[in-house]
Short mmCIF file of C-alpha atoms and ligand atoms in Angstrom, two decimals:
data_model
loop_
_atom_site.label_atom_id
_atom_site.label_comp_id
_atom_site.label_asym_id
_atom_site.label_seq_id
_atom_site.Cartn_x
_atom_site.Cartn_y
_atom_site.Cartn_z
CA UNK A 1204 132.85 146.23 93.64
CA UNK A 1205 130.66 147.25 90.74
CA UNK A 1206 127.15 148.42 91.41
CA UNK A 1207 125.64 145.48 89.53
CA UNK A 1208 127.47 142.84 91.57
CA UNK A 1209 126.59 144.57 94.80
CA UNK A 1210 122.91 144.62 93.98
CA UNK A 1211 122.93 140.96 92.89
CA UNK A 1212 124.55 139.87 96.11
CA UNK A 1213 121.67 141.47 97.97
CA UNK A 1214 118.93 139.95 95.88
CA UNK A 1215 119.42 136.29 96.68
CA UNK A 1216 120.49 134.11 99.59
CA UNK A 1217 123.33 131.58 99.18
CA UNK A 1218 121.93 128.44 100.78
CA UNK A 1219 124.75 126.44 99.25
CA UNK A 1220 127.21 127.85 101.81
CA UNK A 1221 126.01 125.58 104.59
CA UNK A 1222 125.64 122.54 102.33
CA UNK A 1223 129.22 122.64 101.07
CA UNK A 1224 130.79 119.87 103.21
CA UNK A 1225 129.59 116.86 105.23
CA UNK A 1226 130.70 118.62 108.41
CA UNK A 1227 128.60 121.72 107.65
CA UNK A 1228 125.59 119.65 106.67
CA UNK A 1229 125.87 117.68 109.89
CA UNK A 1230 126.16 120.91 111.87
CA UNK A 1231 122.93 122.40 110.54
CA UNK A 1232 120.92 119.17 110.46
CA UNK A 1233 117.46 119.70 111.95
CA UNK A 1234 116.39 116.09 112.48
CA UNK A 1235 118.58 113.40 114.01
CA UNK A 1236 117.66 109.76 114.19
CA UNK A 1237 118.68 107.90 117.31
CA UNK A 1238 118.44 104.09 117.70
CA UNK A 1239 116.74 104.71 121.07
CA UNK A 1240 113.64 106.05 119.29
CA UNK A 1241 113.26 102.90 117.16
CA UNK A 1242 110.93 100.02 118.03
CA UNK A 1243 111.41 96.54 116.57
CA UNK A 1244 108.26 94.50 115.82
CA UNK A 1245 108.69 90.83 116.77
CA UNK A 1246 106.41 87.93 115.81
CA UNK A 1247 106.42 85.33 118.55
CA UNK A 1248 105.21 81.95 117.34
CA UNK A 1249 104.00 79.33 119.82
CA UNK A 1250 103.89 76.69 117.05
CA UNK A 1251 107.51 76.51 115.96
CA UNK A 1252 110.79 75.38 117.52
CA UNK A 1253 113.02 77.21 115.05
CA UNK A 1254 112.71 80.63 113.44
CA UNK A 1255 110.67 80.50 110.22
CA UNK A 1256 111.53 83.25 107.75
CA UNK A 1257 108.73 85.55 106.56
CA UNK A 1258 109.03 85.82 102.77
CA UNK A 1259 107.32 89.20 102.47
CA UNK A 1260 109.42 90.74 105.28
CA UNK A 1261 113.05 90.14 104.28
CA UNK A 1262 115.26 89.68 107.33
CA UNK A 1263 112.33 88.85 109.62
CA UNK A 1264 111.14 85.51 110.96
CA UNK A 1265 108.46 84.12 113.22
CA UNK A 1266 110.45 83.50 116.35
CA UNK A 1267 109.94 80.60 118.77
CA UNK A 1268 109.65 81.55 122.43
CA UNK A 1269 113.00 79.94 123.25
CA UNK A 1270 114.78 82.31 120.82
CA UNK A 1271 113.07 85.55 121.78
CA UNK A 1272 115.53 86.34 124.55
CA UNK A 1273 118.47 86.22 122.09
CA UNK A 1274 116.73 88.56 119.68
CA UNK A 1275 115.92 90.98 122.50
CA UNK A 1276 119.54 90.93 123.63
CA UNK A 1277 120.59 91.80 120.05
CA UNK A 1278 118.11 94.66 119.97
CA UNK A 1279 119.38 95.96 123.31
CA UNK A 1280 123.00 95.76 122.10
CA UNK A 1281 122.04 97.73 119.01
CA UNK A 1282 120.68 100.47 121.26
CA UNK A 1283 117.09 100.07 120.10
CA UNK A 1284 114.44 101.54 122.42
CA UNK A 1285 111.83 98.80 122.54
CA UNK A 1286 110.38 95.66 121.06
CA UNK A 1287 106.72 95.43 120.01
CA UNK A 1288 105.37 91.91 120.45
CA UNK A 1289 102.80 90.11 118.30
CA UNK A 1290 101.73 86.56 119.06
CA UNK A 1291 100.87 83.56 116.92
CA UNK A 1292 98.97 81.15 119.20
CA UNK A 1293 98.76 77.36 119.06
CA UNK A 1294 95.06 77.52 118.29
CA UNK A 1295 92.37 80.09 117.47
CA UNK A 1296 88.66 80.40 118.19
CA UNK A 1297 85.76 82.73 117.42
CA UNK A 1298 86.36 84.88 120.50
CA UNK A 1299 90.14 85.12 120.32
CA UNK A 1300 90.39 83.62 123.80
CA UNK A 1301 94.07 82.80 123.37
CA UNK A 1302 94.90 86.52 123.37
CA UNK A 1303 94.42 86.52 127.15
CA UNK A 1304 96.10 83.16 127.86
CA UNK A 1305 98.80 83.77 130.53
CA UNK A 1306 100.80 80.92 128.95
CA UNK A 1307 100.33 82.25 125.40
CA UNK A 1308 103.16 83.39 123.13
CA UNK A 1309 103.19 87.06 124.17
CA UNK A 1310 103.24 86.60 127.98
CA UNK A 1311 105.87 83.86 127.59
CA UNK A 1312 107.97 86.13 125.39
CA UNK A 1313 107.67 89.02 127.85
CA UNK A 1314 109.04 86.82 130.65
CA UNK A 1315 111.88 85.55 128.43
CA UNK A 1316 112.86 89.10 127.42
CA UNK A 1317 112.76 90.28 131.02
CA UNK A 1318 115.19 87.49 131.88
CA UNK A 1319 117.48 88.33 128.94
CA UNK A 1320 117.81 92.10 129.33
CA UNK A 1321 116.55 95.04 131.36
CA UNK A 1322 117.70 97.63 128.82
CA UNK A 1323 114.73 97.32 126.49
CA UNK A 1324 111.22 98.61 126.94
CA UNK A 1325 108.69 95.86 126.26
CA UNK A 1326 105.56 96.82 124.35
CA UNK A 1327 102.80 94.24 123.87
CA UNK A 1328 100.40 94.71 120.97
CA UNK A 1329 96.80 94.18 122.07
CA UNK A 1330 94.41 92.92 119.40
CA UNK A 1331 92.34 89.83 118.70
CA UNK A 1332 92.96 89.30 114.97
CA UNK A 1333 95.95 87.00 115.50
CA UNK A 1334 93.79 84.91 117.85
CA UNK A 1335 90.37 84.79 116.15
CA UNK A 1336 89.51 82.02 113.69
CA UNK A 1337 87.90 84.63 111.38
CA UNK A 1338 90.83 87.07 111.55
CA UNK A 1339 88.85 90.16 112.59
CA UNK A 1340 90.14 92.40 115.35
CA UNK A 1341 87.16 91.73 117.61
CA UNK A 1342 84.34 89.30 118.25
CA UNK A 1343 81.53 89.23 115.72
CA UNK A 1344 77.78 89.45 116.02
CA UNK A 1345 75.47 86.97 114.30
CA UNK A 1346 75.33 89.22 111.23
CA UNK A 1347 79.14 89.24 110.91
CA UNK A 1348 79.58 92.85 112.09
CA UNK A 1349 82.07 93.69 114.84
CA UNK A 1350 80.62 93.56 118.35
CA UNK A 1351 82.51 96.54 119.73
CA UNK A 1352 81.39 96.36 123.33
CA UNK A 1353 81.78 92.62 123.81
CA UNK A 1354 85.30 92.92 122.38
CA UNK A 1355 86.32 95.42 125.04
CA UNK A 1356 86.34 92.94 127.92
CA UNK A 1357 88.56 90.47 126.04
CA UNK A 1358 91.00 93.24 125.09
CA UNK A 1359 91.07 94.40 128.72
CA UNK A 1360 91.74 90.82 129.87
CA UNK A 1361 94.61 90.49 127.40
CA UNK A 1362 96.12 93.81 128.49
CA UNK A 1363 95.93 92.75 132.14
CA UNK A 1364 97.68 89.46 131.34
CA UNK A 1365 100.49 91.20 129.42
CA UNK A 1366 100.94 93.72 132.23
CA UNK A 1367 101.05 90.86 134.72
CA UNK A 1368 103.78 89.15 132.67
CA UNK A 1369 105.86 92.34 132.85
CA UNK A 1370 105.07 94.45 129.78
CA UNK A 1371 106.01 98.12 130.29
CA UNK A 1372 103.49 99.26 127.72
CA UNK A 1373 100.37 97.78 126.16
CA UNK A 1374 99.48 98.96 122.68
CA UNK A 1375 95.89 98.36 121.54
CA UNK A 1376 95.74 98.18 117.72
CA UNK A 1377 92.18 96.90 117.35
CA UNK A 1378 90.48 100.32 116.86
CA UNK A 1379 87.43 99.43 118.96
CA UNK A 1380 85.72 102.50 120.41
CA UNK A 1381 86.31 102.86 124.15
CA UNK A 1382 89.17 100.38 124.37
CA UNK A 1383 91.62 102.73 126.04
CA UNK A 1384 89.16 103.47 128.86
CA UNK A 1385 88.36 99.75 129.24
CA UNK A 1386 92.05 98.79 129.33
CA UNK A 1387 92.97 101.64 131.71
CA UNK A 1388 90.32 100.64 134.20
CA UNK A 1389 91.23 96.92 133.98
CA UNK A 1390 94.88 97.76 134.60
CA UNK A 1391 94.15 100.13 137.47
CA UNK A 1392 91.87 97.66 139.22
CA UNK A 1393 94.49 94.90 139.03
CA UNK A 1394 97.36 96.90 140.53
CA UNK A 1395 98.92 97.61 137.12
CA UNK A 1396 98.44 101.36 137.41
CA UNK A 1397 102.07 101.84 136.28
CA UNK A 1398 101.62 100.01 132.98
CA UNK A 1399 101.43 102.57 130.17
CA UNK A 1400 99.06 102.59 127.19
CA UNK A 1401 100.35 103.43 123.73
CA UNK A 1402 97.15 103.81 121.72
CA UNK A 1403 97.14 103.10 118.00
CA UNK A 1404 94.84 106.07 117.99
CA UNK A 1405 94.92 106.90 114.29
CA UNK A 1406 95.12 103.59 112.47
CA UNK A 1407 93.94 103.66 108.90
CA UNK A 1408 92.30 100.90 106.84
CA UNK A 1409 95.43 100.74 104.67
CA UNK A 1410 96.47 98.65 101.69
CA UNK A 1411 99.96 98.44 103.21
CA UNK A 1412 99.33 95.76 105.85
CA UNK A 1413 99.53 92.76 103.48
CA UNK A 1414 102.95 91.40 104.46
CA UNK A 1415 102.07 91.71 108.15
CA UNK A 1416 98.90 89.71 107.68
CA UNK A 1417 100.93 86.92 106.10
CA UNK A 1418 103.47 87.12 108.90
CA UNK A 1419 100.91 87.12 111.70
CA UNK A 1420 98.42 84.91 109.89
CA UNK A 1421 95.64 87.41 110.61
CA UNK A 1422 94.03 88.35 107.30
CA UNK A 1423 90.24 88.56 107.74
CA UNK A 1424 88.59 85.41 106.37
CA UNK A 1425 85.84 87.59 104.88
CA UNK A 1426 85.21 91.31 104.46
CA UNK A 1427 87.71 93.94 105.51
CA UNK A 1428 88.50 96.25 108.43
CA UNK A 1429 86.95 99.41 106.97
CA UNK A 1430 84.10 99.47 109.48
CA UNK A 1431 86.52 99.94 112.38
CA UNK A 1432 89.77 101.39 111.02
CA UNK A 1433 89.98 105.00 109.77
CA UNK A 1434 89.14 105.92 106.19
CA UNK A 1435 92.39 107.08 104.48
CA UNK A 1436 91.01 110.41 103.19
CA UNK A 1437 90.17 111.66 106.72
CA UNK A 1438 92.52 113.75 108.84
CA UNK A 1439 90.08 115.64 111.08
CA UNK A 1440 88.49 112.34 112.05
CA UNK A 1441 91.94 111.06 113.01
CA UNK A 1442 92.40 114.06 115.31
CA UNK A 1443 89.04 113.30 116.93
CA UNK A 1444 90.17 109.67 117.48
CA UNK A 1445 93.42 110.91 119.01
CA UNK A 1446 91.56 113.32 121.31
CA UNK A 1447 89.24 110.53 122.45
CA UNK A 1448 92.17 108.30 123.33
CA UNK A 1449 93.82 111.12 125.27
CA UNK A 1450 90.58 111.67 127.18
CA UNK A 1451 90.34 107.93 127.94
CA UNK A 1452 93.82 107.90 129.45
CA UNK A 1453 96.33 107.08 126.70
CA UNK A 1454 99.95 107.82 127.68
CA UNK A 1455 101.23 108.00 124.11
CA UNK A 1456 99.63 108.09 120.66
CA UNK A 1457 100.39 106.24 117.45
CA UNK A 1458 99.73 107.11 113.82
CA UNK A 1459 99.76 104.22 111.35
CA UNK A 1460 100.90 103.80 108.58
CA UNK A 1461 103.66 106.42 108.73
CA UNK A 1462 105.11 107.46 105.35
CA UNK A 1463 101.85 108.19 103.50
CA UNK A 1464 100.37 109.86 106.62
CA UNK A 1465 103.06 112.41 107.51
CA UNK A 1466 100.42 115.16 107.57
CA UNK A 1467 98.55 113.27 110.29
CA UNK A 1468 101.76 112.82 112.29
CA UNK A 1469 102.49 116.54 112.00
CA UNK A 1470 98.94 117.48 113.01
CA UNK A 1471 99.08 115.10 115.99
CA UNK A 1472 102.44 116.55 117.06
CA UNK A 1473 101.07 120.10 116.85
CA UNK A 1474 97.90 119.38 118.80
CA UNK A 1475 98.92 116.98 121.61
CA UNK A 1476 101.74 117.10 124.13
CA UNK A 1477 101.97 113.33 124.65
CA UNK A 1478 104.69 111.27 122.92
CA UNK A 1479 103.77 110.65 119.28
CA UNK A 1480 104.70 107.32 117.73
CA UNK A 1481 104.42 106.33 114.07
CA UNK A 1482 104.38 102.84 112.61
CA UNK A 1483 106.25 102.33 109.34
CA UNK A 1484 104.18 99.33 108.36
CA UNK A 1485 105.04 96.11 106.60
CA UNK A 1486 104.05 97.32 103.12
CA UNK A 1487 106.25 100.41 103.42
CA UNK A 1488 109.20 98.16 104.34
CA UNK A 1489 108.53 95.48 101.74
CA UNK A 1490 108.09 98.01 98.93
CA UNK A 1491 111.52 99.53 99.60
CA UNK A 1492 113.07 96.06 99.79
CA UNK A 1493 111.44 94.95 96.55
CA UNK A 1494 112.65 98.03 94.68
CA UNK A 1495 116.15 97.72 96.14
CA UNK A 1496 116.30 94.07 95.14
CA UNK A 1497 115.71 95.13 91.53
CA UNK A 1498 118.46 97.68 91.80
CA UNK A 1499 115.98 100.54 91.51
CA UNK A 1500 117.05 102.29 94.68
CA UNK A 1501 119.66 102.10 97.39
CA UNK A 1502 118.10 100.37 100.41
CA UNK A 1503 120.15 102.04 103.10
CA UNK A 1504 119.64 105.56 101.78
CA UNK A 1505 115.95 105.02 101.09
CA UNK A 1506 115.32 103.45 104.49
CA UNK A 1507 117.13 106.18 106.42
CA UNK A 1508 115.42 108.88 104.35
CA UNK A 1509 112.00 107.37 105.04
CA UNK A 1510 112.72 107.14 108.79
CA UNK A 1511 114.12 110.67 108.88
CA UNK A 1512 110.99 111.99 107.16
CA UNK A 1513 108.80 110.29 109.77
CA UNK A 1514 110.85 111.87 112.57
CA UNK A 1515 110.85 115.26 110.80
CA UNK A 1516 107.05 115.15 110.61
CA UNK A 1517 107.01 114.91 114.39
CA UNK A 1518 107.23 111.29 115.52
CA UNK A 1519 109.52 110.78 118.50
CA UNK A 1520 109.03 107.02 118.44
CA UNK A 1521 109.21 105.05 115.19
CA UNK A 1522 108.11 101.45 114.89
CA UNK A 1523 109.97 99.93 111.94
CA UNK A 1524 111.08 96.59 110.53
CA UNK A 1525 114.36 98.40 109.72
CA UNK A 1526 115.08 98.93 113.44
CA UNK A 1527 118.05 96.56 113.79
CA UNK A 1528 119.69 97.50 110.47
CA UNK A 1529 118.98 101.20 110.93
CA UNK A 1530 120.58 101.17 114.38
CA UNK A 1531 123.66 99.61 112.80
CA UNK A 1532 123.70 102.12 109.91
CA UNK A 1533 123.36 105.03 112.33
CA UNK A 1534 126.29 103.74 114.33
CA UNK A 1535 128.45 103.64 111.17
CA UNK A 1536 127.59 107.16 110.01
C1 PBG B 771 96.42 94.01 113.70
C2 PBG B 771 97.59 94.74 113.20
C3 PBG B 771 97.90 94.98 111.88
C4 PBG B 771 99.12 95.62 111.87
C5 PBG B 771 99.51 95.78 113.19
N1 PBG B 771 98.53 95.23 114.00
C6 PBG B 771 97.22 94.57 110.64
C7 PBG B 771 95.83 94.99 110.41
O1 PBG B 771 95.27 95.86 111.08
O2 PBG B 771 95.26 94.38 109.51
C8 PBG B 771 99.86 96.03 110.63
C9 PBG B 771 101.28 96.24 110.81
C10 PBG B 771 102.07 96.18 109.57
O3 PBG B 771 101.55 96.09 108.44
O4 PBG B 771 103.28 96.21 109.70
N2 PBG B 771 95.65 94.69 114.61
ZN1 ZN B 772 93.85 93.36 114.74
#
């Protein structure tokens, strides 16, 4: 060996060696997606008898209560970890009363899923915006501002009702201050001390919720959610929100949206030892679909890459509209 070659071989590392074949790449892979970590959002509609497709969320529909059991069985067969339930009620009012109706769409769906399968965890989203006539996530004061403290009791009522129907986990997404404490104490005082709370602790006032608001019919009739959801530029404030929810008794923490907030997911993972969930929201899903439809990217590769990135950042639970397809893709790989 000449002196020159010897020196060159010492001056740089050959990373290509372990990338040479699919088998080697699989061997050294640092992040593995598993269908069991995926959560499928489901829109349960009390107003329809047949599924009604949601244009902005390709492959998703508002599901009537009588069909929810079938969908849950499919999710269980695919190996998915959980469903996350949102409800569209028969009627709405200023206080969002229907959120806590024991015969409402979410409690009915929980009972139907329990009957259909015991392999899925059932997570019930807790918020008022699908149930209020004005579309805000809480009740309003005379001046139109959110009445944080009056909202807490309604959220706690709703959580108690979902727990009573058999939800394993309640997931408050309203971003009211003090909601985790209020929900924890309502659950504990109604013998639901074993129902867990997954707090949407760091939920940003994002531009990426549009398709969801169409799907769940919950766009605010006036104003926006910036006075209660986090301001996108702020990460330290998100960590303070997360810490508050831990102190109030959250069992797991969510960051939302996911893809544009990987730094927040990573910071949450580093700081807290509770399970960290991330929500790949409707706009993240729809954007990939829209681009794929134009032939601008490959949907399967882009979807799996986006989910892998969310897991790599530190999320152990990923809520995604790709859940069913992704579980299938992962099985094929
Ligand atoms: C309502 C809620 C929203 C989402 C989940 N729960 C919308 C919002 O806050 O306006 C968004 C989810 C998505 O876009 O997929 N509390
Ligand atoms: Zn809401």
